[in-house]
XYZ file of N, CA and C in Angstrom:
780
model
N 71.163 136.452 98.897
C 72.146 135.653 99.634
C 71.513 134.341 100.058
N 71.884 133.264 99.376
C 71.160 132.004 99.533
C 71.452 131.267 100.832
N 72.462 131.699 101.616
C 72.795 130.986 102.845
C 72.444 131.743 104.116
N 71.923 132.922 104.035
C 71.527 133.661 105.226
C 70.280 133.038 105.821
N 70.190 132.789 107.131
C 71.082 133.141 108.241
C 71.880 131.946 108.743
N 72.348 131.087 107.882
C 72.988 129.846 108.293
C 74.408 130.070 108.823
N 74.856 129.082 109.586
C 76.203 129.088 110.148
C 76.968 127.898 109.582
N 78.197 128.142 109.141
C 79.011 127.103 108.507
C 80.328 126.921 109.249
N 80.842 125.705 109.183
C 82.181 125.384 109.662
C 82.987 124.872 108.487
N 84.150 125.470 108.248
C 85.035 125.059 107.160
C 86.389 124.710 107.756
N 86.859 123.484 107.531
C 88.189 123.105 108.010
C 89.200 123.241 106.877
N 90.446 123.477 107.261
C 91.467 123.775 106.260
C 91.184 125.094 105.577
N 90.669 126.053 106.355
C 90.158 127.301 105.789
C 91.220 128.359 105.571
N 92.460 128.075 105.941
C 93.497 129.084 105.832
C 94.125 129.199 104.460
N 93.820 128.276 103.557
C 94.424 128.322 102.229
C 93.617 127.460 101.277
N 93.926 127.579 99.997
C 93.422 126.672 98.981
C 91.908 126.589 98.876
N 91.411 125.372 98.725
C 89.977 125.148 98.529
C 89.181 125.604 99.747
N 89.685 125.314 100.942
C 88.979 125.732 102.150
C 88.847 127.237 102.249
N 89.898 127.938 101.926
C 89.862 129.399 101.956
C 88.857 129.940 100.946
N 88.891 129.410 99.733
C 87.960 129.873 98.699
C 86.518 129.580 99.089
N 86.279 128.408 99.676
C 84.922 128.047 100.075
C 84.433 128.922 101.219
N 85.296 129.178 102.200
C 84.897 130.025 103.330
C 84.487 131.418 102.855
N 85.254 131.972 101.943
C 84.945 133.306 101.431
C 83.649 133.303 100.628
N 83.436 132.248 99.841
C 82.225 132.188 99.032
C 80.986 131.996 99.904
N 81.063 131.112 100.892
C 79.921 130.891 101.778
C 79.590 132.161 102.557
N 80.620 132.860 103.013
C 80.392 134.122 103.719
C 79.764 135.154 102.795
N 80.208 135.176 101.543
C 79.643 136.104 100.579
C 78.195 135.823 100.265
N 77.757 134.586 100.512
C 76.354 134.221 100.304
C 75.541 134.320 101.582
N 76.098 134.969 102.614
C 75.320 135.288 103.799
C 75.540 134.405 104.998
N 76.331 133.343 104.882
C 76.572 132.468 106.032
C 77.573 133.107 106.991
N 77.379 132.860 108.272
C 78.406 133.134 109.258
C 79.341 131.932 109.256
N 80.636 132.160 109.139
C 81.557 131.056 108.880
C 82.610 130.938 109.975
N 82.668 129.743 110.571
C 83.768 129.398 111.451
C 84.883 128.810 110.616
N 86.040 129.458 110.622
C 87.173 129.039 109.800
C 88.187 128.333 110.689
N 88.418 127.054 110.403
C 89.297 126.258 111.250
C 90.553 125.865 110.481
N 91.690 126.040 111.127
C 92.971 125.664 110.545
C 93.966 125.536 111.679
N 95.087 124.851 111.420
C 96.112 124.719 112.457
C 97.195 125.774 112.322
N 97.165 126.558 111.252
C 98.117 127.642 111.064
C 97.403 128.980 111.244
N 97.883 129.839 112.136
C 97.166 131.086 112.412
C 97.255 132.130 111.307
N 98.362 132.168 110.558
C 98.565 133.269 109.619
C 97.513 133.295 108.526
N 97.370 132.213 107.793
C 96.382 132.173 106.730
C 94.970 132.310 107.249
N 94.739 131.805 108.453
C 93.421 131.889 109.068
C 93.030 133.339 109.321
N 93.902 134.084 109.947
C 93.602 135.493 110.244
C 93.449 136.312 108.969
N 94.274 136.010 107.978
C 94.170 136.729 106.710
C 92.810 136.504 106.057
N 92.350 135.262 106.070
C 91.077 134.953 105.434
C 89.922 135.575 106.192
N 89.951 135.507 107.507
C 88.899 136.155 108.303
C 88.868 137.650 108.012
N 90.037 138.264 107.908
C 90.102 139.688 107.598
C 89.480 140.016 106.250
N 89.748 139.179 105.250
C 89.170 139.411 103.928
C 87.654 139.277 103.961
N 87.163 138.305 104.706
C 85.707 138.128 104.823
C 85.068 139.333 105.491
N 85.664 139.803 106.559
C 85.083 140.936 107.290
C 85.150 142.222 106.491
N 86.229 142.418 105.745
C 86.318 143.624 104.917
C 85.287 143.611 103.792
N 84.862 142.425 103.398
C 83.833 142.302 102.359
C 82.421 142.370 102.933
N 82.313 142.572 104.252
C 81.003 142.705 104.878
C 80.449 141.427 105.467
N 81.254 140.345 105.480
C 80.791 139.079 106.025
C 81.229 138.888 107.463
N 80.885 137.722 107.999
C 81.241 137.398 109.372
C 82.047 136.099 109.402
N 83.228 136.171 110.022
C 84.088 135.002 110.130
C 84.634 134.869 111.540
N 84.776 133.630 111.986
C 85.297 133.341 113.320
C 86.507 132.434 113.188
N 87.711 132.897 113.580
C 88.896 132.040 113.473
C 88.902 130.975 114.561
N 89.157 129.736 114.163
C 89.204 128.613 115.094
C 90.518 127.873 114.864
N 91.429 128.011 115.780
C 92.755 127.400 115.649
C 92.714 126.004 116.255
N 92.883 124.980 115.422
C 92.810 123.604 115.920
C 93.441 122.653 114.923
N 93.876 121.520 115.438
C 94.382 120.406 114.644
C 93.238 119.407 114.507
N 92.816 119.124 113.290
C 91.641 118.279 113.090
C 91.833 116.859 113.603
N 93.066 116.434 113.822
C 93.310 115.072 114.291
C 93.264 114.946 115.809
N 93.047 116.069 116.508
C 93.055 116.073 117.965
C 91.637 116.242 118.516
N 91.080 115.207 119.165
C 89.680 115.259 119.597
C 89.336 116.449 120.469
N 90.128 116.726 121.482
C 89.775 117.795 122.403
C 89.822 119.159 121.715
N 90.792 119.365 120.837
C 90.852 120.634 120.104
C 89.628 120.809 119.214
N 89.190 119.734 118.571
C 88.013 119.833 117.701
C 86.743 120.046 118.506
N 86.625 119.363 119.629
C 85.447 119.566 120.478
C 85.362 121.014 120.939
N 86.487 121.562 121.368
C 86.498 122.940 121.850
C 86.219 123.929 120.724
N 86.734 123.657 119.526
C 86.509 124.567 118.401
C 85.033 124.629 118.026
N 84.395 123.462 117.944
C 82.964 123.439 117.607
C 82.156 124.113 118.714
N 82.528 123.862 119.973
C 81.807 124.482 121.074
C 81.934 125.998 121.040
N 83.107 126.491 120.684
C 83.283 127.949 120.599
C 82.396 128.536 119.513
N 82.293 127.838 118.384
C 81.417 128.306 117.311
C 79.974 128.375 117.789
N 79.528 127.331 118.492
C 78.151 127.293 118.982
C 77.915 128.391 120.019
N 78.873 128.609 120.896
C 78.729 129.669 121.897
C 78.665 131.047 121.248
N 79.316 131.190 120.098
C 79.338 132.482 119.412
C 78.055 132.733 118.642
N 77.580 131.727 117.908
C 76.451 131.954 116.998
C 75.225 131.097 117.277
N 75.324 130.119 118.180
C 74.147 129.418 118.646
C 73.601 128.317 117.764
N 74.224 128.059 116.642
C 73.717 127.025 115.741
C 74.807 126.609 114.760
N 74.548 125.512 114.051
C 75.443 125.055 112.993
C 74.596 124.363 111.932
N 74.745 124.810 110.679
C 73.930 124.290 109.581
C 74.746 123.596 108.498
N 75.997 124.004 108.335
C 76.812 123.563 107.199
C 78.190 123.172 107.698
N 78.697 122.037 107.233
C 80.065 121.623 107.536
C 80.772 121.281 106.230
N 81.900 121.909 105.999
C 82.765 121.544 104.884
C 84.037 120.971 105.481
N 84.111 119.629 105.537
C 85.254 118.928 106.126
C 86.320 118.757 105.049
N 87.199 119.718 104.975
C 88.109 119.858 103.833
C 89.574 119.646 104.176
N 89.958 119.787 105.430
C 91.376 119.737 105.795
C 92.003 118.408 105.394
N 93.195 118.478 104.826
C 93.887 117.257 104.431
C 95.310 117.547 103.986
N 96.102 116.468 103.891
C 97.490 116.577 103.444
C 97.776 115.490 102.403
N 98.788 115.718 101.601
C 99.296 114.661 100.727
C 100.229 113.722 101.482
N 101.020 114.287 102.370
C 101.944 113.481 103.150
C 103.090 112.939 102.317
N 103.509 111.719 102.616
C 104.645 111.089 101.946
C 104.142 110.139 100.867
N 104.729 110.254 99.676
C 104.472 109.330 98.576
C 105.751 108.531 98.352
N 105.636 107.213 98.462
C 106.814 106.344 98.349
C 106.351 104.927 98.043
N 107.247 104.075 97.548
C 106.907 102.663 97.398
C 106.427 102.090 98.726
N 105.509 101.125 98.672
C 104.869 100.633 99.884
C 105.869 100.078 100.891
N 106.943 99.455 100.418
C 107.913 98.885 101.346
C 108.852 99.931 101.923
N 108.768 101.159 101.421
C 109.606 102.236 101.942
C 108.790 103.269 102.727
N 107.481 103.105 102.741
C 106.620 104.008 103.488
C 106.627 103.599 104.953
N 106.989 104.533 105.822
C 107.071 104.218 107.247
C 105.682 104.204 107.882
N 105.535 103.407 108.937
C 104.239 103.286 109.602
C 103.742 104.631 110.122
N 104.650 105.434 110.663
C 104.233 106.732 111.197
C 103.827 107.688 110.078
N 104.378 107.519 108.878
C 103.972 108.337 107.738
C 102.557 107.957 107.292
N 102.276 106.666 107.262
C 100.912 106.204 106.983
C 99.939 106.773 108.019
N 100.300 106.673 109.295
C 99.421 107.127 110.370
C 99.139 108.623 110.284
N 100.144 109.412 109.927
C 99.934 110.857 109.839
C 98.886 111.200 108.788
N 98.972 110.548 107.635
C 97.997 110.803 106.574
C 96.603 110.390 107.019
N 96.483 109.219 107.616
C 95.175 108.738 108.055
C 94.615 109.606 109.183
N 95.473 110.040 110.081
C 95.005 110.847 111.206
C 94.401 112.163 110.752
N 95.004 112.793 109.765
C 94.503 114.079 109.307
C 93.379 113.905 108.290
N 93.594 113.075 107.281
C 92.641 112.988 106.174
C 91.378 112.221 106.523
N 91.475 111.221 107.379
C 90.308 110.395 107.703
C 89.818 110.629 109.129
N 90.687 110.452 110.102
C 90.279 110.705 111.483
C 89.831 112.151 111.666
N 90.508 113.082 110.983
C 90.127 114.488 111.099
C 88.712 114.751 110.628
N 88.293 114.085 109.552
C 86.925 114.244 109.066
C 85.938 113.582 110.029
N 86.320 112.403 110.532
C 85.481 111.739 111.534
C 85.240 112.642 112.732
N 86.304 113.244 113.274
C 86.156 114.108 114.442
C 85.324 115.351 114.121
N 85.534 115.907 112.935
C 84.740 117.065 112.531
C 83.253 116.724 112.546
N 82.915 115.589 111.957
C 81.512 115.168 111.922
C 80.997 114.803 113.315
N 81.823 114.098 114.075
C 81.414 113.658 115.416
C 80.934 114.828 116.274
N 81.698 115.908 116.261
C 81.363 117.028 117.138
C 80.366 118.000 116.505
N 80.208 117.942 115.188
C 79.268 118.840 114.518
C 77.857 118.274 114.451
N 77.736 116.969 114.287
C 76.420 116.361 114.037
C 75.392 116.660 115.132
N 75.730 116.629 116.425
C 74.702 116.951 117.417
C 74.061 118.318 117.218
N 74.806 119.260 116.683
C 74.268 120.605 116.450
C 73.511 120.678 115.123
N 73.966 119.935 114.123
C 73.231 119.871 112.855
C 71.861 119.248 113.063
N 71.747 118.310 113.996
C 70.472 117.630 114.246
C 69.374 118.593 114.697
N 69.750 119.724 115.237
C 68.750 120.648 115.775
C 67.787 121.152 114.715
N 68.278 121.330 113.482
C 67.430 121.868 112.426
C 67.693 121.246 111.059
N 68.580 120.254 111.004
C 68.992 119.701 109.721
C 70.144 120.506 109.154
N 70.741 119.999 108.091
C 71.865 120.720 107.518
C 72.559 119.915 106.444
N 73.799 120.300 106.147
C 74.539 119.664 105.061
C 76.004 119.524 105.430
N 76.569 118.365 105.099
C 77.994 118.097 105.258
C 78.575 117.811 103.880
N 79.712 118.408 103.577
C 80.462 118.083 102.372
C 81.887 117.752 102.790
N 82.397 116.634 102.297
C 83.779 116.231 102.549
C 84.599 116.411 101.277
N 85.887 116.596 101.442
C 86.789 116.673 100.297
C 87.569 115.374 100.176
N 87.263 114.592 99.154
C 88.048 113.407 98.822
C 88.993 113.790 97.691
N 89.063 112.996 96.642
C 89.988 113.258 95.544
C 89.657 112.319 94.396
N 90.168 112.650 93.209
C 90.101 111.669 92.128
C 90.924 110.436 92.500
N 91.978 110.647 93.279
C 92.820 109.526 93.707
C 92.055 108.655 94.702
N 92.069 107.381 94.471
C 91.382 106.455 95.342
C 89.925 106.260 94.993
N 89.409 107.066 94.068
C 88.010 106.949 93.676
C 87.851 106.604 92.195
N 88.594 107.294 91.327
C 88.588 106.938 89.904
C 89.990 106.889 89.313
N 90.973 107.326 90.069
C 92.329 107.408 89.540
C 93.295 106.691 90.471
N 94.100 105.782 89.876
C 94.990 104.954 90.680
C 96.400 104.881 90.089
N 96.684 105.749 89.134
C 97.924 105.626 88.377
C 99.065 106.497 88.889
N 98.830 107.303 89.906
C 99.897 108.163 90.421
C 100.736 107.359 91.407
N 102.013 107.202 91.164
C 102.829 106.278 91.961
C 103.076 106.765 93.383
N 103.054 105.822 94.309
C 103.482 106.104 95.670
C 102.461 106.749 96.576
N 101.319 107.151 96.041
C 100.338 107.882 96.851
C 99.328 106.941 97.497
N 99.782 105.765 97.900
C 98.887 104.721 98.389
C 98.117 105.151 99.631
N 98.802 105.673 100.630
C 98.131 106.066 101.865
C 97.139 107.192 101.600
N 97.561 108.163 100.806
C 96.666 109.279 100.469
C 95.413 108.774 99.763
N 95.590 107.912 98.744
C 94.446 107.407 97.993
C 93.509 106.607 98.888
N 94.067 105.810 99.774
C 93.229 105.029 100.687
C 92.442 105.930 101.628
N 93.065 106.983 102.107
C 92.361 107.903 103.012
C 91.206 108.586 102.306
N 91.390 108.912 101.027
C 90.339 109.593 100.282
C 89.232 108.623 99.860
N 89.606 107.390 99.521
C 88.592 106.382 99.201
C 87.695 106.134 100.408
N 88.277 106.140 101.599
C 87.498 105.913 102.815
C 86.458 106.998 103.036
N 86.729 108.202 102.583
C 85.765 109.288 102.757
C 84.509 109.058 101.935
N 84.624 108.381 100.804
C 83.446 108.058 100.010
C 82.560 107.079 100.771
N 83.166 106.071 101.395
C 82.401 105.131 102.209
C 81.779 105.832 103.415
N 82.542 106.711 104.058
C 82.024 107.457 105.206
C 80.832 108.314 104.800
N 80.925 108.938 103.640
C 79.824 109.760 103.139
C 78.544 108.942 103.000
N 78.644 107.779 102.399
C 77.457 106.965 102.153
C 76.860 106.429 103.452
N 77.730 106.020 104.375
C 77.232 105.553 105.671
C 76.516 106.666 106.429
N 77.118 107.843 106.476
C 76.510 108.937 107.218
C 75.267 109.484 106.525
N 75.252 109.454 105.196
C 74.065 109.935 104.475
C 72.838 109.135 104.878
N 72.987 107.832 105.010
C 71.870 106.985 105.406
C 71.543 107.151 106.881
N 72.574 107.196 107.702
C 72.361 107.328 109.145
C 71.679 108.640 109.516
N 72.055 109.707 108.835
C 71.597 111.041 109.236
C 70.399 111.548 108.440
N 69.978 110.816 107.426
C 68.847 111.270 106.612
C 67.577 111.535 107.432
N 67.235 110.705 108.422
C 66.020 110.999 109.205
C 66.085 112.323 109.960
N 67.303 112.810 110.209
C 67.442 114.123 110.874
C 67.596 115.262 109.865
N 67.325 114.955 108.586
C 67.389 115.958 107.511
C 68.796 116.549 107.374
N 69.791 115.693 107.529
C 71.176 116.091 107.310
C 71.667 115.397 106.050
N 72.068 116.177 105.076
C 72.580 115.629 103.817
C 74.105 115.541 103.894
N 74.666 114.487 103.280
C 76.115 114.277 103.317
C 76.590 113.910 101.916
N 77.501 114.694 101.390
C 78.054 114.449 100.057
C 79.569 114.635 100.084
N 80.227 114.197 99.008
C 81.682 114.268 98.960
C 82.113 114.721 97.574
N 83.058 115.643 97.534
C 83.588 116.111 96.258
C 84.939 115.462 96.011
N 85.252 115.231 94.736
C 86.492 114.568 94.336
C 87.219 115.448 93.332
N 87.978 116.429 93.796
C 88.711 117.294 92.870
C 89.885 116.572 92.220
N 90.244 117.034 91.028
C 91.492 116.639 90.392
C 92.548 117.684 90.668
N 93.447 117.886 89.710
C 94.510 118.871 89.887
C 93.951 120.261 90.129
N 94.364 120.879 91.222
C 93.841 122.182 91.628
C 95.001 123.067 92.060
N 94.902 124.344 91.778
C 95.965 125.294 92.088
C 95.966 125.634 93.573
N 96.556 124.749 94.372
C 96.724 125.002 95.800
C 98.183 124.750 96.162
N 98.521 124.983 97.424
C 99.906 124.781 97.858
C 100.126 123.415 98.510
N 99.143 122.500 98.406
C 99.290 121.203 99.061
C 100.462 120.424 98.487
N 100.740 120.605 97.192
C 101.843 119.876 96.578
C 103.203 120.275 97.111
N 103.314 121.513 97.599
C 104.612 122.000 98.082
C 105.085 121.232 99.314
N 104.144 120.703 100.089
C 104.506 119.977 101.303
C 104.556 118.466 101.097
N 104.294 118.018 99.870
C 104.338 116.589 99.586
C 105.782 116.096 99.564
N 106.047 114.999 100.238
C 107.380 114.392 100.243
C 107.350 113.169 99.335
N 108.206 113.182 98.315
C 108.254 112.083 97.346
C 109.594 111.370 97.451
N 109.542 110.024 97.525
C 110.772 109.248 97.660
C 110.782 108.085 96.673
N 111.805 108.040 95.842
C 112.078 106.880 94.986
C 110.894 106.451 94.120
N 110.157 107.417 93.617
C 108.975 107.079 92.827
C 109.332 106.569 91.442
N 110.540 106.863 90.978
C 110.928 106.411 89.640
C 110.921 104.885 89.547
N 111.040 104.195 90.669
C 111.059 102.733 90.670
C 109.692 102.127 90.388
N 108.616 102.898 90.633
C 107.272 102.336 90.497
C 106.387 103.162 89.572
N 106.976 104.106 88.852
C 106.188 104.976 87.982
C 105.698 104.206 86.755
N 104.395 104.271 86.437
C 103.886 103.596 85.228
C 104.509 104.212 83.973
N 104.824 103.409 82.957
C 105.475 103.913 81.735
C 104.477 104.576 80.795
N 103.883 105.676 81.256
C 102.855 106.374 80.472
C 103.177 107.857 80.462
N 102.996 108.521 79.297
C 103.159 109.962 79.190
C 101.904 110.560 78.577
N 101.605 111.804 78.980
C 100.446 112.513 78.456
C 100.934 113.805 77.806
N 101.397 113.737 76.560
C 102.038 114.907 75.933
C 101.092 116.085 75.728
N 99.779 115.838 75.703
C 98.816 116.924 75.518
C 98.254 117.441 76.834
N 98.817 116.980 77.948
C 98.322 117.417 79.247
C 97.412 116.379 79.865
N 97.264 116.451 81.177
C 96.503 115.442 81.909
C 95.068 115.862 82.206
N 94.673 117.074 81.843
C 93.303 117.542 82.091
C 92.696 117.914 80.743
N 91.977 116.998 80.114
C 91.511 117.224 78.736
C 90.657 118.472 78.559
N 89.821 118.788 79.529
C 88.888 119.902 79.362
C 89.599 121.241 79.242
N 90.773 121.358 79.850
C 91.468 122.645 79.896
C 92.832 122.609 79.230
N 93.185 121.504 78.597
C 94.510 121.398 78.010
C 95.617 121.348 79.034
N 95.296 120.855 80.235
C 96.302 120.722 81.282
C 96.212 121.764 82.378
N 95.400 122.803 82.197
C 95.279 123.852 83.215
C 94.531 123.329 84.439
N 95.132 123.481 85.596
C 94.499 123.020 86.832
C 93.298 123.882 87.200
N 92.407 123.305 87.975
C 91.242 124.048 88.461
C 91.678 125.119 89.447
N 90.914 126.186 89.492
C 91.113 127.199 90.530
C 90.312 126.809 91.772
N 90.811 127.101 92.965
C 90.050 126.786 94.176
C 88.633 127.359 94.145
N 88.480 128.511 93.510
C 87.146 129.137 93.438
C 86.165 128.283 92.651
N 86.652 127.530 91.669
C 85.773 126.645 90.907
C 85.291 125.482 91.775
N 86.174 124.947 92.597
C 85.781 123.879 93.516
C 84.787 124.427 94.543
N 85.029 125.643 95.004
C 84.146 126.250 96.000
C 82.721 126.398 95.483
N 82.570 126.646 94.194
C 81.228 126.781 93.624
C 80.449 125.471 93.761
N 81.123 124.345 93.615
C 80.464 123.056 93.799
C 80.048 122.871 95.254
N 80.924 123.252 96.169
C 80.589 123.156 97.586
C 79.353 123.992 97.899
N 79.308 125.217 97.393
C 78.165 126.093 97.613
C 76.874 125.441 97.124
N 76.914 124.857 95.940
C 75.725 124.197 95.412
C 75.278 123.064 96.332
N 76.211 122.230 96.780
C 75.853 121.050 97.562
C 75.319 121.393 98.949
N 75.735 122.515 99.520
C 75.225 122.879 100.844
C 73.982 123.754 100.762
N 73.624 124.192 99.573
C 72.474 125.081 99.411
C 71.188 124.283 99.247
N 70.062 124.962 99.337
C 68.764 124.325 99.150
C 68.565 123.838 97.721
N 69.371 124.329 96.800
C 69.272 123.867 95.416
C 69.638 122.391 95.285
N 70.363 121.869 96.264
C 70.756 120.454 96.256
C 69.987 119.677 97.326
N 68.763 120.069 97.599
C 68.019 119.547 98.744
C 67.698 118.066 98.664
N 67.791 117.447 97.497
C 67.518 116.017 97.378
C 68.785 115.204 97.077
N 69.945 115.840 97.197
C 71.197 115.147 96.896
C 71.891 114.775 98.203
N 72.073 113.479 98.421
C 72.815 113.012 99.585
C 73.431 111.657 99.273
N 74.556 111.372 99.918
C 75.252 110.116 99.708
C 75.932 110.011 98.360
N 76.290 111.148 97.789
C 76.777 111.186 96.405
C 78.186 111.745 96.323
N 79.038 111.098 95.515
C 80.350 111.656 95.205
C 80.270 112.399 93.872
N 80.910 113.550 93.817
C 80.906 114.366 92.601
C 82.349 114.648 92.212
N 82.745 114.190 91.011
C 84.097 114.462 90.521
C 84.120 115.819 89.830
N 85.151 116.583 90.113
C 85.299 117.904 89.506
C 86.761 118.028 89.093
N 87.044 117.519 87.866
C 88.440 117.328 87.473
C 88.703 117.541 85.992
N 87.733 118.060 85.229
C 87.962 118.289 83.820
C 88.293 117.040 83.023
N 87.762 115.887 83.491
C 87.978 114.572 82.852
C 89.374 114.007 83.098
N 90.108 114.574 84.042
C 91.450 114.077 84.361
C 91.429 112.597 84.749
N 90.508 112.209 85.619
C 90.492 110.835 86.107
C 90.047 109.856 85.041
N 89.280 110.323 84.057
C 88.890 109.445 82.963
C 90.076 109.126 82.052
N 90.978 110.091 81.941
C 92.175 109.887 81.132
C 93.227 109.081 81.863
N 93.440 109.398 83.142
C 94.580 108.860 83.872
C 94.242 107.694 84.791
N 92.958 107.300 84.876
C 92.553 106.272 85.822
C 93.308 104.991 85.704
């Protein structure tokens, strides 16, 4: 078990990539604080971890709310006394629409969760990571980093592009404390994030391009499984990646190379 006796915090842990990563990290010996704003998926995931012999701590919080995040991290520290790994994964697609039809509050919601939420996660976690060093991984996207052709997703792409800059700034700032910071950029993945995406009038700005053979060349269009993304997270937080920091890693089956 390559992560024993480390303690990890995973945000957005109630479903999708966060859920898969929390289970994998726990399976490798880490004690995992699972943070989400929805209790149902959170409790289910903690139950699965415990039935498999691991240790999980449910943390109910909204990543965009400073006091909730401060209290969640403090509860984790009070429970296990340390923090070594942070997977700042929580995010939303939000509203996709032409720029002149995107409302200011819709822009703010995406930024508050996707960018401010990661900032708050790091803000409250870093003092504890400094005690012994550790690793932070953020979830960005192919959008905003290598892919810009999906119509209407301007706010989402900007929020994810900002995470790459945040990663590089923090990697340099925190390197003297032996804290590594990296960011993953998944492409199409089998999660439920698309179900909550609101799309408005995208036909007006859609690029006149079709991909009859599928948009993911490596798999013929098959989306990644969350477990495949989780394997990358495990590598980046493990000692096997001990010299990797300030780096973005695309995991998309060449999707962004085709559709960029």
